[in-house]
XYZ file of C-alpha atoms in Angstrom:
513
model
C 189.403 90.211 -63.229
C 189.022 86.792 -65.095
C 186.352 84.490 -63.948
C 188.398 81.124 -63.269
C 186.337 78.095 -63.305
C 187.326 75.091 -61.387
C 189.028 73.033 -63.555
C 190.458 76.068 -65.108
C 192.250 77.510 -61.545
C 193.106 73.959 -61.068
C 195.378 73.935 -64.130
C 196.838 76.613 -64.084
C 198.037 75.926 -60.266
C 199.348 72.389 -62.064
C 197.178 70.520 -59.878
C 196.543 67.436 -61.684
C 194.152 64.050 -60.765
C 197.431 62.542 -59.582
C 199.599 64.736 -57.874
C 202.956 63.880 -56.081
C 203.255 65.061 -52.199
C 206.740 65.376 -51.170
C 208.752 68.563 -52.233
C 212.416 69.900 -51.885
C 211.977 72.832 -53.324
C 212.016 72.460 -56.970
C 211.862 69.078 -57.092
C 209.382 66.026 -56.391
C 210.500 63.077 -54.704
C 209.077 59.446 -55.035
C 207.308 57.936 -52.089
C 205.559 54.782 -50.733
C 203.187 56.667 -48.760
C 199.458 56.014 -49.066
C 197.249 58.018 -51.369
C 195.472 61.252 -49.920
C 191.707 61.879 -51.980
C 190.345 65.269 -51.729
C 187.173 65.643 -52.258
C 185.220 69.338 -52.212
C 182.773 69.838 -49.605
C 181.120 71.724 -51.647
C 179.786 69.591 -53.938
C 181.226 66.049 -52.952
C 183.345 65.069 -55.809
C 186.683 64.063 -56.169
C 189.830 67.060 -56.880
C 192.322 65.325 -57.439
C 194.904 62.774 -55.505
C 197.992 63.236 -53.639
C 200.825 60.732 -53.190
C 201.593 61.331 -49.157
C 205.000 61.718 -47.677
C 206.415 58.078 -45.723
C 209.444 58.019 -43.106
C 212.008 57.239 -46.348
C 210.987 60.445 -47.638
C 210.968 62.433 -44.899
C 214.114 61.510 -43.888
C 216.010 63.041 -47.576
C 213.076 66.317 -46.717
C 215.213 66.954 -43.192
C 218.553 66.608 -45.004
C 217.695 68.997 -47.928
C 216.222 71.388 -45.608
C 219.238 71.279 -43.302
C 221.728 70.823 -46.194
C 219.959 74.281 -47.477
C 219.900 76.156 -44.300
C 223.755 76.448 -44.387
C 223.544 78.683 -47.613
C 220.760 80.235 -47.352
C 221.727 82.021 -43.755
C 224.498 83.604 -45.046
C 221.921 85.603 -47.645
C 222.067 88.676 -46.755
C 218.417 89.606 -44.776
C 217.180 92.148 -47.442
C 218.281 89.655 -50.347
C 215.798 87.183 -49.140
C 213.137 89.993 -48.382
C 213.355 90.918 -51.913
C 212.441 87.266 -52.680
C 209.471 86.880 -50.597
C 208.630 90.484 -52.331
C 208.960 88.445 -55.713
C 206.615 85.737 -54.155
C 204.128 88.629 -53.084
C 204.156 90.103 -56.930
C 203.074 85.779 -57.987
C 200.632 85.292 -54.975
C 198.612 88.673 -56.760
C 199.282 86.856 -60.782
C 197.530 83.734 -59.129
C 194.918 85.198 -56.442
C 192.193 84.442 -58.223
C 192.637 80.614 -59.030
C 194.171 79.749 -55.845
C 191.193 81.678 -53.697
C 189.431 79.412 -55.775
C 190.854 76.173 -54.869
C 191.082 77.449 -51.432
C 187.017 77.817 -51.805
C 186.787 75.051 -53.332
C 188.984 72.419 -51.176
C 188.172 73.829 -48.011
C 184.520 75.245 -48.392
C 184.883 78.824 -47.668
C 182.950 81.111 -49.532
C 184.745 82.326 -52.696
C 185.409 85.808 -51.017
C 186.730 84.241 -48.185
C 189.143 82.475 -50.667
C 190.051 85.833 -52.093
C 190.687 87.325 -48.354
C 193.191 84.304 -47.304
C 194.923 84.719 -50.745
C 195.035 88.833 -49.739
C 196.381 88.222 -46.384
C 199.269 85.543 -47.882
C 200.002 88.881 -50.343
C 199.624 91.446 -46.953
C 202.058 89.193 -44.596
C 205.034 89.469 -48.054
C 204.358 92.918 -47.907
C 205.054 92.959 -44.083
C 207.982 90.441 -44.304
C 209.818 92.342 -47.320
C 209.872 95.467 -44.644
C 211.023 93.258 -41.722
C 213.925 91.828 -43.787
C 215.878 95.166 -42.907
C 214.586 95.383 -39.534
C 215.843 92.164 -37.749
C 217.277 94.961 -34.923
C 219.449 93.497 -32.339
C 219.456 95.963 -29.316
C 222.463 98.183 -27.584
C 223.384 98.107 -23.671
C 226.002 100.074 -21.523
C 228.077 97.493 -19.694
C 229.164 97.852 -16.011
C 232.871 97.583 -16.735
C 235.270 100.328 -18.509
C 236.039 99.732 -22.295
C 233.200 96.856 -22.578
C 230.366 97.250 -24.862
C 227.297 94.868 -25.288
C 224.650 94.205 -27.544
C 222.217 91.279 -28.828
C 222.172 90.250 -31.666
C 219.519 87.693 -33.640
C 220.860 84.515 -35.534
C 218.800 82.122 -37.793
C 217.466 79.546 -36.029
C 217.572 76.555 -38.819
C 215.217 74.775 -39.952
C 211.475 74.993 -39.493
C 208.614 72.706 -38.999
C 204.749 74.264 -39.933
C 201.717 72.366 -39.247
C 198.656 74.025 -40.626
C 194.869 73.218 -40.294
C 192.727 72.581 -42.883
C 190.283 76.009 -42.323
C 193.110 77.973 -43.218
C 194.633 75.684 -45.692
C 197.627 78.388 -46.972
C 197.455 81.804 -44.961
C 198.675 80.085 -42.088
C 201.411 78.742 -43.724
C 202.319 82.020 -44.685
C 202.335 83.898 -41.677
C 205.208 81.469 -40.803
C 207.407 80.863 -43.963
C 207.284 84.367 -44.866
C 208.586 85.304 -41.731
C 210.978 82.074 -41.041
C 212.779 83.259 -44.898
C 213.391 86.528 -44.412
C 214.997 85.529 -40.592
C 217.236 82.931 -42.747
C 215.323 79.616 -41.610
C 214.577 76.974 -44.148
C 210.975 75.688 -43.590
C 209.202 71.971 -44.282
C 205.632 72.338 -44.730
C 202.527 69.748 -43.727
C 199.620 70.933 -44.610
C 196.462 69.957 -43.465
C 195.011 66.059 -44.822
C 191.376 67.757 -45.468
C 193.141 70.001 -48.203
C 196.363 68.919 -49.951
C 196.583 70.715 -52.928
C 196.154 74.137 -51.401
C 199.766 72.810 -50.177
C 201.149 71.829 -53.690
C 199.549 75.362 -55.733
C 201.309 76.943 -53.067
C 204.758 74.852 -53.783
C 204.658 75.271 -57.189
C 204.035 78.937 -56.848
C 207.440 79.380 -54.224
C 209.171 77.257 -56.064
C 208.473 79.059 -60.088
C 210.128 82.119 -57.895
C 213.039 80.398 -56.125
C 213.845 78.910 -59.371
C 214.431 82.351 -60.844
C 216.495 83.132 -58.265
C 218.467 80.370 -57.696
C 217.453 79.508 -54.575
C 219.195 76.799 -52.758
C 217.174 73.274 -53.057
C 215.145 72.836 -49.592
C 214.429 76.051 -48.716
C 210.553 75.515 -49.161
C 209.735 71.982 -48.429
C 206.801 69.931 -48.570
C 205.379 66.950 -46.955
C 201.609 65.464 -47.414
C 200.937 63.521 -45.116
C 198.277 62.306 -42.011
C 199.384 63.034 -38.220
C 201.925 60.552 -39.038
C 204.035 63.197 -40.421
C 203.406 65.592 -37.734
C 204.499 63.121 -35.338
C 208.026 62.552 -37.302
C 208.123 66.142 -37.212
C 207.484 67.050 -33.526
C 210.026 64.071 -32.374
C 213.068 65.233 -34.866
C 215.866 66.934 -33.134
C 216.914 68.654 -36.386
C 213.692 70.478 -36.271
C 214.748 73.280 -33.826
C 211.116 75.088 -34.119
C 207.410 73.493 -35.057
C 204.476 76.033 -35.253
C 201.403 73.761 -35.113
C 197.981 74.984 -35.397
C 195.037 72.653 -34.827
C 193.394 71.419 -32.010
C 193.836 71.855 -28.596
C 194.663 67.489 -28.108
C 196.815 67.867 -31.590
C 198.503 71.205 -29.987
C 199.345 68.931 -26.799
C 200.989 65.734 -28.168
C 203.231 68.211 -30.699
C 204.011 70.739 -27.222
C 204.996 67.119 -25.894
C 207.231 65.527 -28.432
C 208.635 69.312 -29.345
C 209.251 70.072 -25.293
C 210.400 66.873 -24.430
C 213.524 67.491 -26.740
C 213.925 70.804 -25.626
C 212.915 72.014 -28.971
C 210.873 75.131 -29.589
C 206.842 74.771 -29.937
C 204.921 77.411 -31.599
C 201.317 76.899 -31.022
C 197.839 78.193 -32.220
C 194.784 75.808 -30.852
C 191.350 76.047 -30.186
C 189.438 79.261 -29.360
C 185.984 79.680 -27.792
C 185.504 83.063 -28.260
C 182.912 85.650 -27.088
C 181.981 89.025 -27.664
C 180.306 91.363 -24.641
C 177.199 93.416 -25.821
C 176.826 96.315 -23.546
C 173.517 98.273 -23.120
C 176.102 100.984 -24.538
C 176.384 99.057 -27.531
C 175.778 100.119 -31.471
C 173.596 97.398 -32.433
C 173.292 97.630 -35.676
C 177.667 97.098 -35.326
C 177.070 94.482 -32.691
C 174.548 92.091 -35.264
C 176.755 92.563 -37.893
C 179.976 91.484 -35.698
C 178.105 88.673 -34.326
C 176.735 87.687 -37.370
C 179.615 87.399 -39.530
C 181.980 85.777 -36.483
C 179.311 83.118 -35.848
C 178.592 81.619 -39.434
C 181.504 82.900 -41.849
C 183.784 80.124 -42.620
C 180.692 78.241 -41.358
C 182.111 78.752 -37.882
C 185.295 77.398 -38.673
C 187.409 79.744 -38.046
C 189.569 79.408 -34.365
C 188.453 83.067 -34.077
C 184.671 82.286 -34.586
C 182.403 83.560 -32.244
C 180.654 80.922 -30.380
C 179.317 82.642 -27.100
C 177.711 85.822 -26.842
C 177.609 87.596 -23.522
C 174.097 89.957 -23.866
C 173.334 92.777 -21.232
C 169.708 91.787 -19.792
C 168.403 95.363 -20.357
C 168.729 94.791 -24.166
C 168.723 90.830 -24.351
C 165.290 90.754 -25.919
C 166.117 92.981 -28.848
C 169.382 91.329 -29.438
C 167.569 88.414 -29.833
C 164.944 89.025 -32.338
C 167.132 91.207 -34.337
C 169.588 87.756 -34.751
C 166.776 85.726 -35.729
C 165.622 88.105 -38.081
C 169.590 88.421 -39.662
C 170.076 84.170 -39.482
C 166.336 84.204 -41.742
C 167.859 86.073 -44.608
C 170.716 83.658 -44.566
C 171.653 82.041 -47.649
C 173.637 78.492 -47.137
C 174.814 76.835 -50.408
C 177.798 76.161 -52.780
C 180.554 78.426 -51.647
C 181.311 79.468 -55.197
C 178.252 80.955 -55.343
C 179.103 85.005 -54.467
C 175.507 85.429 -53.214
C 175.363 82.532 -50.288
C 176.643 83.536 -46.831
C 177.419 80.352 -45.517
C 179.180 76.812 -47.311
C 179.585 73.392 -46.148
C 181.516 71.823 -43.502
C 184.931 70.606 -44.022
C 183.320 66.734 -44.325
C 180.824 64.440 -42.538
C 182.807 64.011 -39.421
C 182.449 67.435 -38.873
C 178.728 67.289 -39.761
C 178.361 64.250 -37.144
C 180.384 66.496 -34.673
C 177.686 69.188 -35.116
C 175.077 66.869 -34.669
C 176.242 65.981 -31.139
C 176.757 69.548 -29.988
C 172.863 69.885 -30.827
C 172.245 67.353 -28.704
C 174.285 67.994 -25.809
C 172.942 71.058 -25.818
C 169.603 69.929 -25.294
C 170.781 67.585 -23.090
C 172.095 70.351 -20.322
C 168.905 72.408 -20.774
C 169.899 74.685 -23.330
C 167.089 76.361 -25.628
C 167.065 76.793 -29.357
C 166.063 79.955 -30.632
C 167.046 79.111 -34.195
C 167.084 75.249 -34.454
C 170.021 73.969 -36.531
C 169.978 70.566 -38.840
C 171.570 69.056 -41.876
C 170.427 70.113 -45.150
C 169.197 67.927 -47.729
C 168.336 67.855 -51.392
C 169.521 69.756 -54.457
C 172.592 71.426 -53.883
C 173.654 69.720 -50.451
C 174.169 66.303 -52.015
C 177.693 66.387 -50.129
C 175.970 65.973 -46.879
C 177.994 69.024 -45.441
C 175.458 71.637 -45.476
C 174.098 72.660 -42.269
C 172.321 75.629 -40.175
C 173.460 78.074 -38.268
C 171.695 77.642 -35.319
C 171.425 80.075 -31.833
C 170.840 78.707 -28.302
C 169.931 79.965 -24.531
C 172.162 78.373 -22.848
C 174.299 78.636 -18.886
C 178.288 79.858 -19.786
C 179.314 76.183 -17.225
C 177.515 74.334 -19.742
C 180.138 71.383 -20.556
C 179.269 71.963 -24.444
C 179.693 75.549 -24.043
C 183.133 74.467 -22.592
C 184.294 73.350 -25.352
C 184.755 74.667 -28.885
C 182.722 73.086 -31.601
C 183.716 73.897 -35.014
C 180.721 74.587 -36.516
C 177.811 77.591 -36.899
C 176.358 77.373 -33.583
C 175.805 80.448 -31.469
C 175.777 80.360 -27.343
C 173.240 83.283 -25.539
C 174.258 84.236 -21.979
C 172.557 87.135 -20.263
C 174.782 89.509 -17.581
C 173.858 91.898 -15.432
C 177.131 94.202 -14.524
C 179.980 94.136 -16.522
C 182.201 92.339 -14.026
C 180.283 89.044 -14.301
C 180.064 89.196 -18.178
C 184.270 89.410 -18.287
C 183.850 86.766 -15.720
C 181.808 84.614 -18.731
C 184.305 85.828 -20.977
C 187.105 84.446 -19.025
C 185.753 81.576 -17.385
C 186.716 78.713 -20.087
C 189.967 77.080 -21.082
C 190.555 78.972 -24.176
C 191.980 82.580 -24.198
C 192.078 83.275 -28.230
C 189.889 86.098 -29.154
C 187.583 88.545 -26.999
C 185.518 91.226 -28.000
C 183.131 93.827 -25.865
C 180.505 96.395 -28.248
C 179.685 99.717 -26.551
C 180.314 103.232 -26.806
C 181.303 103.820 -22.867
C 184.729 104.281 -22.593
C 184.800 102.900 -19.129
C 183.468 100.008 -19.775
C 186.032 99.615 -23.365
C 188.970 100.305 -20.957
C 187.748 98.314 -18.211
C 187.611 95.660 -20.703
C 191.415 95.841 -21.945
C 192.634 96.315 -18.889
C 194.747 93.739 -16.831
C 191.365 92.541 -14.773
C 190.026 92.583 -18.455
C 189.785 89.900 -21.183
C 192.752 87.418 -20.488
C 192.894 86.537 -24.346
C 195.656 87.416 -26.312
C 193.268 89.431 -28.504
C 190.865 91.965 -27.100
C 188.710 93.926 -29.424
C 186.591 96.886 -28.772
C 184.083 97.356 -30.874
C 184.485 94.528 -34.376
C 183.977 91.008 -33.345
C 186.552 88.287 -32.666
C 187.094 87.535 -36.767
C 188.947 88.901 -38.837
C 192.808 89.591 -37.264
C 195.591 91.865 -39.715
C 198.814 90.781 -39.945
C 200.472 93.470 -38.814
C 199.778 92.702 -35.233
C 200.925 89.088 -33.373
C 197.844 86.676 -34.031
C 197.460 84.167 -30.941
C 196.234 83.277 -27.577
C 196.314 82.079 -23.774
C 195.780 79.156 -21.969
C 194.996 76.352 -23.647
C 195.214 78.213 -26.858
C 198.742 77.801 -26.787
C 200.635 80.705 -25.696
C 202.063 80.991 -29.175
C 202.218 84.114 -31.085
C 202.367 84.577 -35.110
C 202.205 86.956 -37.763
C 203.230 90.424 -37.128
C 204.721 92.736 -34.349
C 207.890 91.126 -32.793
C 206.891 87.546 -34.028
C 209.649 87.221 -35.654
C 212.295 86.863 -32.706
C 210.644 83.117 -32.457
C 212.117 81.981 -35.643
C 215.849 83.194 -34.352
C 218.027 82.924 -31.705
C 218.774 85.506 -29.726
C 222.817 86.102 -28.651
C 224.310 88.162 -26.288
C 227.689 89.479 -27.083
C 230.171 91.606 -25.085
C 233.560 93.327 -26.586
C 236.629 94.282 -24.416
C 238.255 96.663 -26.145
C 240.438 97.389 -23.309
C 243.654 96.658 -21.706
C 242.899 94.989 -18.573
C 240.159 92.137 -17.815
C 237.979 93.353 -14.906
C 235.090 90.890 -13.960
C 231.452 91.582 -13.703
C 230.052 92.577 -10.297
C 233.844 93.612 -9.208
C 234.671 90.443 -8.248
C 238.701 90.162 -8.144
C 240.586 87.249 -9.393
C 244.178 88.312 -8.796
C 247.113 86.365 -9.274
């Protein structure tokens, strides 16, 4: 394994000071936009510059893509599999520099980086199988001589709106997937980390070039919520998979619904894990742990509440005070600190105000939080993980804040901590720790968790590919990744053959003449 420094990963991802936003494919079209600056959390100074994407330029990105989309359906499925496999084999030549950036840009420790890189590599994997598994389905019809079936049909041309704590997994998940089905995708990354977006177009596009892959099959556009608004409001966008926040999700479900186009969407989670008296504890601290402060509580899968049996409460307790002591916060690079930086300072202000709301509705602190200061936080984004006693109808508890800070609620029976569990707006991830398998299946069952993932037994983090990543409520509804995902990013038709001699209608009705 070579040890990439910074500057190092950066050129060999051909991210330069000044880098050009708007993609095709293969090539790099000229904008007026305004200039994006990303700068690392992680230290505070400047990456590198990216020329953002204006309506001109958008425009001729919608034209390739669509222009593309009528060659590259009519690859056959397993063709196109075997080049996502192709961009699987250059995602493992480049893991290590783009985990890097990924670090780097978004503030994620370094293994973290690694981990998103892995699951971009995991989701090829999954799409190369899929690519010879787009089954349509068989049914008998109700008339002699007739036979029906469904089949699945690309869909066109894809829109992908990604957020800026997952800066190029996310964007996998969908473009994988959207390829292999025959779709043509145009990306916008996230504004907080731009050139996540262009490693990962000049990666796709060093493969497509090999193969001769039709200009605007991978597009890019840089760009602020500007973009994302063109995007959401163009009826030659048939499908836009957003993930953000729950008031981005809305205004994109709007523009996207109010077309009659297809939204795809992944917002906000407040998630919570149950920890029985039945519980392993030393598996429950370590879930806990790792879903409340990796990422630096970041992630839409973070854990932010924790639902504590009162017979145990106490012990829980101390043994999470004792774990958040032997913390280590610092430079994300740095393989032995458990915890970067924030994204930026609005996120750090954001955190601030959560502290004091908190206090403000009577909640206690039982590990007080606060900005960090001095050598090795001169960013400003450094901050502590902090755990508070708190009522689950808090209004801050609510809500999600995307940050390290940890919500205690005591239950008594089971039914009231599900009730907790359930009773917010989000419905992302759920988890419950204990060894009684009543209480696990009581858990999953319909009167259960109403999240779209329920756990039993690892915390809310940490979702494989391989099963359909997303939520309820105001989560979106949206599913991604893996299972049956993939109908999204098609149409579905229904076809029925006469092979007979005579024309009888459906539900014997008779039309004679």
């Amino acid at each position: 394994m070579k040890n990439f420094g910074i500057k190092e990963a950066l050129k060999t991802l051909g991210i330069k000071a000044s880098n050009p936003g708007v993609s095709t494919g293969q090539k790099w079209i000229t904008t007026q936009g305004p200039m994006l600056e990303s700068y690392s959390p992680a230290d505070g100074k400047l990456i590198g510059k990216v020329k953002s994407c204006d309506s001109a330029a958008f425009e001729k990105v919608v034209l390739q893509a669509q222009s593309a989309f009528e060659e590259w359906r009519l690859v056959p499925a397993p063709r196109r599999g075997e080049i996502v496999r192709q961009i699987g084999v250059a995602l493992r030549k480049y893991k290590e520099p783009l985990g890097k950036l990924v670090s780097y840009e978004m503030g994620k420790s370094y293994q973290e980086g690694l981990g998103e890189v892995q699951e971009m590599i995991d989701i090829c994997d999954f799409a190369v199988g899929l690519s010879r598994q787009l089954n349509g389905l068989t049914m008998h019809s109700e008339r002699p001589s007739h036979r029906m079936y469904e089949q699945y049909h690309p869909l066109g041309v894809v829109g992908i709106i990604s957020a800026f704590n997952f800066p190029v997994a996310v964007w996998s998940w969908n473009a994988m997937i959207a390829w292999v089905c025959g779709d043509t995708c145009i990306w916008k990354p996230s504004e907080k980390a731009p050139l996540c977006g262009i490693a990962c177009q000049n990666i796709a596009a060093e493969v497509f070039r090999k193969n001769k892959v039709p200009e605007g099959v991978s597009c890019l556009v840089n760009g602020d919520y500007k973009i994302g608004q063109l995007m959401a409001s163009s009826e030659r966008i048939p499908l836009v998979s957003a993930t953000g926040s729950i008031r981005m999700g809305k205004a994109v479900a709007k523009s996207v619904s109010e077309r009659l186009g297809r939204p795809l969407l992944e917002l906000g989670g407040n998630n919570a894990i149950i920890i029985s008296e039945n519980a392993n504890l030393d598996m429950a601290i370590r879930g806990a742990l790792f879903g409340a402060v990796g990422t630096a509580g970041q992630r839409c899968t973070s854990t932010r509440r924790l639902i504590i049996q009162d017979k145990i409460y106490d012990e829980v307790t101390q043994r999470l005070k004792n774990a958040y002591g032997n913390l280590k916060i610092g430079n994300p690079l740095n393989q032995e600190n458990h915890v970067g930086p924030l994204i930026d300072k609005q996120a750090v202000k954001l955190y601030q105000a959560a502290l004091r709301k908190v206090k403000s509705e009577g909640g206690k602190f039982l590990v007080s939080g606060g900005v960090l200061k001095g050598k090795g936080y001169e960013s400003g984004c450094y901050v502590k993980p902090a755990i508070a006693e708190v009522e689950n109808s808090y209004q801050i508890v609510q809500e999600e804040t995307f940050a390290p800070i940890l919500y205690l609620i005591r239950y008594k029976d089971l039914k009231e901590a599900i009730g907790y569990q359930n009773g917010v707006k989000q419905g992302l991830s759920s988890a419950i720790m204990t060894n009684n398998l009543q209480e696990m299946e009581q858990f999953l069952a319909h009167s259960g968790s109403d999240c779209g993932i329920a756990n039993v037994n690892i915390g809310t983090s940490g979702a494989e590919i391989g099963g359909a990543f997303g939520g309820e409520k105001e989560t979106g509804g949206g599913r991604e990744s893996g299972s049956d995902a993939w109908k999204v990013y098609m149409r579905r038709q229904t076809n029925t053959i006469n092979f007979g001699n005579d024309l009888p209608l459906a539900q014997g009705i008779k039309f004679d003449i």
